[in-house]
Amino acid sequence: MRRRTPLAAVGAALALALAACGGTGGSTSSSGGNGKFNEGITSVVNASTKTGGTLRIGNAVEWDSTDPADTYYGWSWDFIRLYGRALTMFKTVPGQAGLQLVPDLAQNLGEHSADFKTWTYKLKPGIKYEDGTPVRAQDVKYDVERTLDKNTFPDGPTYFNDFLDTKGYSSPYKDKTPGKLGLKAVDTPDDNTIVFHLKKPFAGFDYFAMLPATIPVPQAKDTGTNYKLHPVSTGPYKFESYTPGKQLNLVRNTNWDPSTDPNRKQLPDRIQVQVGVNADDLDNRLIAGSADMDIQGLGLGAAAAAKVQSNANLKKNADSAATARLDYVAISSSVPPFDNVHCRKAVEYATDKQAMQTAYGGPLSGGDIATHLMMPLIPGNQDINPYPSGADNHGDVAKAKQELQACGKPNGFSTVISARTERPKEINAALALQQGLQKVGIKTEIKKYPTGDYFKLYAGNPEYVKKNGLGLIMMSWGADWPEGFGYLQQIVDSRVIRSAGNTNLGVKDPAVDQLLDKAAVTPDTTARGALWAQIDAKVMDDAYIVPFLDEKHLLYRPPSAKNVYVNQGLNGYYDYAQLGVK
């Protein structure tokens, strides 16, 4: 077997894309002052090595979960690195270097067999849990086993379910020999070695090794669905207390050894996350300096964004960060009349994308109007516009009515739009969608659901969607990692659709599945990018998704926050593993 840095050419291609869009390909220098507009995209702002103090973080929503087996929000993956270490991670630096995968628990990136179906990792010696016990390879395997159980943990990604040669293994809680044999697709020949056996080749497995699913969980400390209340820490911080819906407090993990972990800092004494803060109130706290960070990283709301953009003293503390994130409307093909492609195309043409962009804050704090799935940051992107929405992007009424005629609904129809209660931008975009569709006789009712359970119980639950007629689902999706597979697979592969916790909200096309499989084993970057573009075009041709915004986030970094920068590997979030306050 030989060691390989996977998809290295992808990083180079992405760097070119970033440079082309005026993005993050520049310096990684540090700033000792309060910074300037967009400085956090390429540099560390307010650099400091001083320890102490409390990092005050606000969160407008509840976690899907703090359990590494059951979390899928990008901000949660960023934050989880404070108390959990995976096999690999993205380098903790600004600029294009942040796209580089580096070892975390592992000594090196993975060694693979010639056919890319076997991957081996050796753990660094001396890594301990918060209670001082050693981390073992078997603990990494155990969390991978847990993440396979989508009945107990429905919210995490399904990459290991899809690629490991599980031979029917589905849960450690059903295992008659727990801790002995377990999942045969993962071997642990000794306490420091873990070997993954795939049922199909995949050249980018080091990206899977970066997932929270490889954060070790000691089986003796596992409390099932209650493990989220106190995951056992391997990072610089550990749980002091967690009251869901109210507050999460982290304190220093005294058994964290920085000599084994060059990727993180342990600067604040305490990290306090207040949950359920009104989004607009949180914006005001950031500007006033009574909060240090908004954990969701979705950017300022409309009122605060306008205030910051018009005030030079505030604007110098802001970054307009491009992301590999798309805001779109998923059309439920299982909900009539959307089982007819022409009814879906009617929505494509009628959508008022200009109004929806405005709902998200316009070009600077919202993003650019999207016409297809992929964005400039994803290698292989091709600029296509299969459903032009008029010269002013307010919708093409004539084309929409032609499609309504073709689907047998010339006078329109009624359906439901779902959106997340705690996301005012998303709700405002749903209102704009509603008004645009009214122009062609499509009547809609907007139903709001809590963010924490949006995929588990509602929009990501096919039975609920069909029973309650959720024909149009407001959705936002960021790349799990900045490459076509890490962006597309979980939203367009029909084989990942399950009973709950879905992020593919209705794309069911065997031709798309075949293209995904071909791309996963295509070593040439250019050829692989062309396949991603084909998938993009095919999904758009089937009208399963109405893209409307390639997101930019107008992030605000109060002067109180130290070591602040955008990590591109984390899809445009500030890097929480480096923050300080002194």
XYZ file of C-alpha atoms in Angstrom:
582
model
C 0.000 0.000 0.000
C 1.104 3.555 -0.593
C 0.302 6.849 1.054
C -1.459 9.410 -1.096
C -2.757 12.941 -0.693
C -6.155 12.480 -2.369
C -7.516 14.815 -4.977
C -4.582 17.203 -4.702
C -5.377 18.536 -8.142
C -8.842 19.439 -6.914
C -7.311 21.895 -4.467
C -5.358 23.510 -7.280
C -8.448 23.770 -9.465
C -10.428 25.257 -6.613
C -7.688 27.783 -5.940
C -7.969 28.943 -9.542
C -11.725 29.225 -9.170
C -11.317 31.263 -6.005
C -8.854 33.595 -7.702
C -11.192 33.993 -10.652
C -14.037 35.134 -8.407
C -11.844 37.498 -6.396
C -11.799 35.046 -3.518
C -9.356 33.590 -1.080
C -6.224 32.757 -2.957
C -4.030 35.376 -1.357
C -1.969 35.994 1.731
C -2.320 34.227 5.048
C -0.753 37.013 7.082
C -1.884 38.183 10.504
C -3.327 41.501 11.565
C -2.764 42.926 15.016
C -5.343 45.688 14.605
C -9.098 45.670 14.203
C -8.853 44.670 10.548
C -10.498 46.021 7.439
C -13.349 44.935 5.206
C -12.791 41.417 3.807
C -9.430 41.049 5.566
C -10.626 37.925 7.369
C -10.946 36.122 4.040
C -7.203 36.057 3.432
C -5.630 36.888 6.822
C -5.863 36.215 10.536
C -7.446 39.319 12.078
C -6.645 40.415 15.642
C -3.972 37.765 16.083
C -3.269 36.892 19.723
C -1.783 34.059 21.774
C -3.118 35.318 25.103
C -5.166 32.910 27.178
C -8.147 33.517 29.430
C -11.607 34.987 29.284
C -14.955 33.699 28.036
C -15.815 33.346 24.358
C -19.478 34.377 24.051
C -21.289 32.677 21.190
C -24.920 33.079 20.178
C -27.067 30.529 18.383
C -30.512 31.361 17.015
C -31.406 27.677 16.653
C -30.918 24.381 18.428
C -28.366 21.827 17.274
C -29.527 18.910 15.199
C -27.201 17.130 17.644
C -23.880 17.568 19.415
C -23.307 13.812 18.978
C -20.662 13.174 16.300
C -22.789 10.353 14.860
C -25.850 12.514 14.371
C -24.934 16.003 13.180
C -24.986 17.533 9.707
C -25.036 21.329 9.952
C -21.824 22.941 8.723
C -21.546 25.200 11.754
C -21.873 22.159 14.007
C -19.020 20.417 12.148
C -16.921 23.547 12.684
C -17.772 23.777 16.396
C -17.442 20.048 17.113
C -13.688 20.297 16.484
C -13.410 22.067 19.841
C -14.312 18.846 21.687
C -13.837 16.116 19.089
C -10.932 15.017 16.903
C -11.473 13.043 13.695
C -8.867 11.082 11.729
C -8.218 14.022 9.381
C -9.267 17.662 9.178
C -8.851 20.778 7.057
C -5.784 22.860 7.804
C -6.599 25.679 10.244
C -5.363 28.653 8.187
C -6.978 31.300 5.995
C -6.784 31.376 2.217
C -6.427 28.514 -0.214
C -4.176 26.569 2.179
C -7.303 25.931 4.269
C -8.478 23.569 1.530
C -5.694 21.139 2.403
C -6.493 18.002 4.387
C -4.051 17.248 7.208
C -3.835 14.447 9.811
C -5.698 14.948 13.097
C -6.009 11.766 15.170
C -4.092 9.969 12.449
C -0.318 10.166 12.020
C -0.672 10.651 8.257
C -3.305 10.756 5.574
C -4.625 7.358 4.574
C -2.674 4.584 2.900
C -4.730 2.877 0.208
C -4.690 -0.275 -1.862
C -4.159 -0.069 -5.605
C -7.903 -0.362 -6.245
C -8.818 2.374 -3.686
C -11.043 -0.057 -1.743
C -8.869 -0.466 1.387
C -7.724 2.484 3.502
C -5.485 2.318 6.570
C -4.756 4.895 9.311
C -2.368 4.817 12.280
C -3.307 6.882 15.347
C -0.863 9.296 16.934
C 0.437 8.034 20.285
C -0.496 9.753 23.527
C -3.976 11.089 22.692
C -6.320 10.898 25.673
C -9.952 11.490 26.531
C -10.972 14.133 29.059
C -10.813 11.512 31.843
C -7.210 10.618 31.003
C -7.896 7.235 29.386
C -6.181 6.559 26.046
C -7.960 6.866 22.712
C -8.007 3.556 20.824
C -8.668 2.660 17.204
C -11.601 0.543 18.415
C -13.282 3.742 19.663
C -13.067 5.277 16.196
C -14.577 2.114 14.759
C -17.351 2.233 17.350
C -18.496 5.696 16.318
C -18.463 4.633 12.664
C -20.704 1.727 13.711
C -23.018 4.131 15.536
C -23.335 6.439 12.535
C -24.614 3.504 10.436
C -27.698 3.329 12.684
C -30.038 5.755 10.930
C -32.975 4.849 13.150
C -31.150 6.031 16.269
C -29.049 8.722 14.560
C -30.950 9.902 11.448
C -29.283 13.278 10.926
C -25.693 12.434 9.997
C -24.472 11.854 6.429
C -24.678 8.392 4.889
C -21.237 8.117 3.266
C -20.168 5.187 5.430
C -23.536 3.461 4.926
C -23.127 3.886 1.183
C -19.477 2.905 0.763
C -18.468 0.468 3.521
C -18.854 -3.225 2.773
C -21.248 -3.604 5.713
C -22.770 -6.972 4.654
C -26.013 -6.033 6.389
C -24.506 -4.644 9.601
C -26.682 -1.732 10.716
C -26.119 -0.885 14.388
C -23.828 -1.593 17.348
C -26.971 -1.703 19.496
C -28.107 -4.805 17.598
C -24.663 -6.400 17.659
C -24.616 -9.650 19.646
C -20.857 -9.388 20.103
C -20.284 -5.676 20.836
C -16.658 -4.697 21.129
C -15.451 -8.069 19.814
C -16.184 -8.421 16.121
C -18.671 -5.705 15.263
C -18.589 -4.263 11.778
C -16.278 -6.462 9.697
C -15.871 -3.716 7.101
C -13.631 -1.931 9.636
C -10.649 -3.758 11.150
C -8.648 -2.738 14.219
C -5.677 -5.123 14.247
C -4.267 -3.235 17.242
C -5.153 -0.243 19.418
C -3.487 2.208 17.043
C -4.530 0.913 13.598
C -7.857 1.158 11.794
C -8.551 -0.299 8.338
C -11.616 0.492 6.211
C -12.859 -1.934 3.526
C -15.085 -0.388 0.848
C -17.535 -2.194 -1.397
C -16.638 0.113 -4.268
C -13.525 2.185 -5.007
C -13.294 5.769 -3.857
C -10.181 7.856 -4.381
C -11.185 10.587 -1.922
C -11.617 8.573 1.274
C -9.502 11.007 3.301
C -12.522 13.322 3.059
C -14.665 10.634 4.697
C -12.010 10.358 7.410
C -12.587 14.073 8.128
C -16.262 13.495 9.041
C -17.432 13.686 12.685
C -18.275 9.973 12.321
C -14.566 9.204 12.925
C -14.470 11.097 16.236
C -13.844 8.317 18.784
C -16.559 7.315 21.229
C -15.636 5.003 24.141
C -18.286 2.290 24.162
C -18.456 2.187 27.972
C -19.449 5.875 28.007
C -22.038 5.638 25.214
C -25.539 6.554 26.365
C -27.251 6.236 23.000
C -29.473 9.195 22.135
C -28.424 10.887 25.389
C -24.734 10.874 24.459
C -25.282 14.325 22.926
C -25.664 15.713 26.463
C -21.988 15.005 27.181
C -19.814 13.642 24.371
C -16.481 12.550 25.823
C -13.882 15.071 24.673
C -10.667 14.490 22.762
C -10.257 18.177 21.889
C -9.074 21.247 23.802
C -12.483 21.778 25.442
C -14.968 19.542 27.227
C -18.616 19.851 28.189
C -19.281 21.525 31.502
C -23.048 21.644 31.057
C -25.604 21.459 28.274
C -29.272 22.335 28.564
C -30.796 21.776 25.099
C -32.602 24.812 23.823
C -30.901 27.089 26.347
C -27.140 26.935 26.822
C -23.992 24.909 26.229
C -20.878 25.605 28.298
C -17.406 24.280 27.477
C -14.343 24.490 29.720
C -10.693 23.555 29.247
C -9.899 19.878 28.797
C -6.837 19.423 31.016
C -5.991 16.095 29.350
C -5.694 17.633 25.889
C -2.061 17.577 24.793
C -1.184 20.357 22.314
C 1.932 18.434 21.239
C -0.389 15.915 19.538
C -2.609 18.619 18.071
C -0.978 21.439 16.075
C -4.322 22.315 14.471
C -6.134 23.829 17.451
C -5.640 26.445 20.154
C -6.849 26.472 23.755
C -7.091 30.202 24.437
C -10.355 31.070 26.255
C -10.934 29.600 29.687
C -14.556 29.047 28.866
C -16.833 28.930 25.811
C -20.449 29.829 26.403
C -23.095 29.242 23.733
C -26.508 30.756 24.350
C -29.132 28.875 22.344
C -32.390 30.313 21.016
C -31.232 33.921 20.685
C -33.386 35.932 18.303
C -31.377 36.334 15.094
C -31.796 40.109 14.885
C -30.962 40.480 18.577
C -27.815 38.441 18.044
C -26.762 40.742 15.198
C -27.207 43.723 17.506
C -25.178 42.036 20.253
C -22.306 41.412 17.822
C -22.286 45.027 16.707
C -22.508 46.260 20.312
C -19.695 43.933 21.416
C -21.750 41.934 23.929
C -21.342 38.760 21.844
C -18.202 37.507 20.103
C -19.537 35.160 17.425
C -22.707 33.922 15.692
C -22.219 30.166 15.515
C -24.493 29.614 12.503
C -22.257 31.741 10.290
C -25.068 32.588 7.886
C -24.273 36.290 8.012
C -26.048 39.377 9.245
C -29.764 39.858 8.734
C -31.121 42.581 6.481
C -31.295 45.399 9.054
C -27.846 44.773 10.536
C -26.288 44.231 7.100
C -27.585 47.604 5.915
C -26.262 49.271 9.050
C -22.796 47.713 8.705
C -22.486 48.459 4.986
C -23.308 52.129 5.512
C -20.898 52.686 8.428
C -17.164 52.554 7.671
C -16.252 51.928 11.320
C -18.480 48.846 11.349
C -17.758 47.656 7.817
C -14.057 47.230 8.612
C -15.114 44.390 10.960
C -17.023 42.519 8.237
C -16.211 39.926 5.571
C -18.335 39.148 2.516
C -17.390 35.486 2.201
C -18.142 33.447 -0.911
C -19.274 29.919 -0.165
C -19.869 26.605 -1.865
C -23.460 26.878 -0.669
C -26.649 27.011 -2.713
C -30.062 28.239 -1.635
C -32.758 26.456 -3.571
C -36.281 25.085 -3.624
C -36.551 21.303 -3.727
C -39.592 20.159 -5.693
C -41.164 17.008 -4.222
C -41.727 14.700 -7.165
C -43.782 12.390 -4.914
C -46.366 15.121 -4.216
C -48.926 15.656 -7.010
C -48.952 17.461 -9.360
C -45.138 17.555 -9.156
C -44.990 13.957 -10.343
C -45.376 15.651 -13.744
C -42.139 17.254 -14.972
C -44.012 20.062 -16.709
C -45.615 21.172 -13.434
C -42.105 21.273 -11.979
C -40.853 23.302 -14.937
C -43.703 25.774 -14.439
C -42.264 26.561 -10.996
C -38.775 26.903 -12.502
C -39.935 29.602 -14.895
C -42.329 31.406 -12.521
C -39.868 31.847 -9.635
C -38.991 35.469 -8.875
C -35.269 35.040 -8.197
C -34.641 38.772 -7.937
C -37.094 39.063 -5.044
C -35.632 35.982 -3.379
C -32.116 37.403 -3.666
C -33.363 40.610 -2.044
C -34.889 38.546 0.778
C -31.396 37.229 1.544
C -29.827 40.694 1.576
C -28.871 41.409 -2.037
C -25.556 40.700 -3.805
C -23.131 41.636 -0.987
C -24.747 39.994 2.029
C -26.939 37.486 0.201
C -25.173 36.269 -2.906
C -25.414 35.975 -6.666
C -28.530 34.759 -8.473
C -28.122 31.055 -9.278
C -29.301 29.342 -12.447
C -28.039 25.795 -11.792
C -26.662 23.620 -8.994
C -22.911 24.148 -9.098
C -21.175 27.414 -8.264
C -17.775 28.852 -9.274
C -16.024 27.387 -6.226
C -16.717 23.795 -7.363
C -14.293 22.470 -10.004
C -16.129 21.527 -13.194
C -18.714 24.284 -12.876
C -20.264 25.293 -16.203
C -22.435 28.380 -16.427
C -25.824 27.170 -17.697
C -29.301 28.701 -17.457
C -31.895 26.161 -18.605
C -34.870 28.148 -17.249
C -34.253 31.882 -17.878
C -36.433 33.869 -15.496
C -36.816 36.951 -17.664
C -34.487 39.853 -18.320
C -34.989 41.183 -14.782
C -35.061 37.748 -13.055
C -38.607 38.326 -11.805
C -39.871 35.221 -13.624
C -41.048 34.322 -17.107
C -44.837 34.220 -16.800
C -45.464 33.224 -20.427
C -43.102 30.230 -20.270
C -44.542 29.146 -16.921
C -48.082 29.178 -18.330
C -46.955 27.082 -21.295
C -45.637 24.460 -18.883
C -48.868 24.574 -16.851
C -50.777 23.899 -20.047
C -48.463 20.965 -20.818
C -48.996 19.410 -17.384
C -52.765 19.694 -17.571
C -53.084 22.510 -15.019
C -53.707 25.594 -17.199
C -55.352 27.475 -14.328
C -52.678 26.577 -11.795
C -52.946 24.486 -8.635
C -52.356 24.631 -4.881
C -49.418 23.328 -2.863
C -47.426 23.876 0.354
C -44.056 25.583 0.870
C -42.026 24.492 3.914
C -39.416 26.697 5.602
C -37.455 26.800 8.866
C -39.007 28.858 11.665
C -35.767 30.355 12.977
C -34.411 31.447 9.583
C -35.940 34.826 8.713
C -34.097 35.060 5.390
C -35.481 31.696 4.343
C -38.998 32.660 5.378
C -38.763 35.953 3.484
C -37.541 34.054 0.425
C -40.518 31.693 0.775
C -42.813 34.717 0.785
C -41.130 36.011 -2.368
C -41.538 32.579 -3.972
C -45.200 32.560 -2.979
C -45.819 35.949 -4.579
C -44.017 34.995 -7.783
C -46.000 31.778 -8.201
C -49.287 33.601 -7.650
C -48.725 35.404 -10.957
C -49.321 32.148 -12.841
C -52.121 30.781 -10.654
C -50.027 28.555 -8.358
C -51.429 29.114 -4.864
C -49.266 28.213 -1.890
C -49.447 27.949 1.881
C -46.238 28.450 3.856
C -45.683 26.073 6.766
C -42.826 26.659 9.227
C -40.894 23.944 11.041
C -38.096 24.010 13.675
C -34.574 23.927 12.283
C -33.345 21.195 14.631
C -35.945 18.678 13.394
C -36.450 20.001 9.854
C -34.883 16.951 8.195
C -35.552 14.379 10.893
C -39.308 14.867 11.256
C -40.564 17.110 8.470
C -38.925 18.123 5.181
C -36.474 15.202 5.264
C -39.144 12.633 6.149
C -40.688 11.291 2.886
C -43.808 9.954 4.597
C -44.491 13.298 6.275
C -43.774 15.218 3.064
C -46.252 13.180 1.052
C -48.945 13.029 3.753
C -48.811 16.796 4.314
C -48.371 17.836 0.703
C -45.028 19.640 1.068
C -44.600 20.223 -2.649
C -41.943 22.942 -2.381
C -39.223 22.694 0.269
C -36.956 25.610 1.104
C -33.424 24.282 1.284
C -29.855 25.463 1.721
C -26.943 23.157 1.002
C -23.225 23.635 1.392
C -20.532 21.278 0.208
C -19.443 18.735 2.814
C -16.058 19.387 1.254
C -15.187 21.666 -1.694
C -15.381 19.160 -4.557
C -18.163 17.778 -6.733
C -18.763 14.573 -4.787
C -18.751 16.328 -1.425
C -21.228 18.838 -2.791
C -23.618 16.832 -4.972
C -23.840 13.271 -3.713
C -25.984 13.795 -0.612
C -28.558 15.909 -2.453
C -28.920 14.066 -5.785
C -28.112 10.371 -5.197
C -31.426 8.492 -4.987
C -29.756 5.641 -3.078
C -29.199 7.770 0.022
C -32.930 8.428 0.511
C -34.165 6.728 3.678
C -37.118 6.930 6.083
C -35.963 10.138 7.833
C -33.115 12.638 8.026
C -32.807 13.069 4.266
C -31.039 15.873 2.464
C -31.923 14.491 -0.962
C -35.470 15.810 -0.945
C -36.736 14.224 -4.146
C -34.096 13.682 -6.859
C -34.667 10.148 -8.173
C -32.852 9.461 -11.431
C -30.830 6.267 -12.116
C -28.821 8.116 -14.771
C -27.625 10.584 -12.115
C -26.667 7.694 -9.821
C -24.591 6.111 -12.596
C -22.775 9.367 -13.305
C -21.958 9.723 -9.588
C -20.426 6.250 -9.536
C -18.359 6.994 -12.622
C -17.071 10.291 -11.225
C -16.112 8.717 -7.874
C -13.482 6.534 -9.542
C -12.313 8.959 -12.237
C -8.764 10.014 -11.266
C -8.348 12.847 -13.764
C -9.558 16.148 -12.293
C -10.763 17.643 -15.565
C -12.647 14.516 -16.586
C -14.203 14.253 -13.145
C -15.284 17.886 -13.255
C -16.995 17.285 -16.601
C -19.024 14.486 -15.001
C -20.118 16.780 -12.172
C -21.295 19.249 -14.822
C -23.278 16.490 -16.544
C -25.005 15.654 -13.256
C -25.827 19.325 -12.750
C -27.382 19.554 -16.231
C -29.361 16.310 -15.815
C -30.913 17.304 -12.483
C -31.842 20.698 -13.915
C -33.339 19.058 -17.038
C -35.559 16.966 -14.750
C -36.543 20.154 -12.840
C -36.154 18.636 -9.380
C -34.473 21.741 -7.965
C -35.050 25.493 -8.354
C -31.705 27.177 -7.559
C -31.956 30.858 -6.710
C -28.835 31.988 -4.803
C -25.108 31.212 -4.717
C -24.583 32.354 -1.150
C -22.287 35.006 0.188
C -22.321 35.676 3.908
C -21.705 39.123 5.357
C -19.971 37.936 8.509
C -19.264 40.289 11.423
C -16.253 39.876 13.722
C -16.364 42.151 16.781
C -12.965 43.552 17.833
C -13.329 41.440 20.992
C -12.842 38.261 18.946
C -9.207 37.262 18.296
C -7.606 35.029 15.653
C -10.563 35.418 13.311
C -10.455 34.229 9.700
C -12.573 32.409 7.139
C -11.608 28.768 6.654
C -12.338 27.807 3.053
C -12.195 24.088 3.811
C -15.114 24.679 6.170
C -17.140 26.299 3.385
C -16.722 29.922 4.368
C -17.187 29.778 8.156
C -14.938 31.485 10.639
C -12.607 28.880 12.145
C -13.847 28.221 15.688
C -10.834 26.042 16.599
C -8.550 29.093 16.729
C -10.647 31.772 18.437
C -9.600 33.766 21.483
C -10.896 36.832 23.326
C -7.875 38.334 25.130
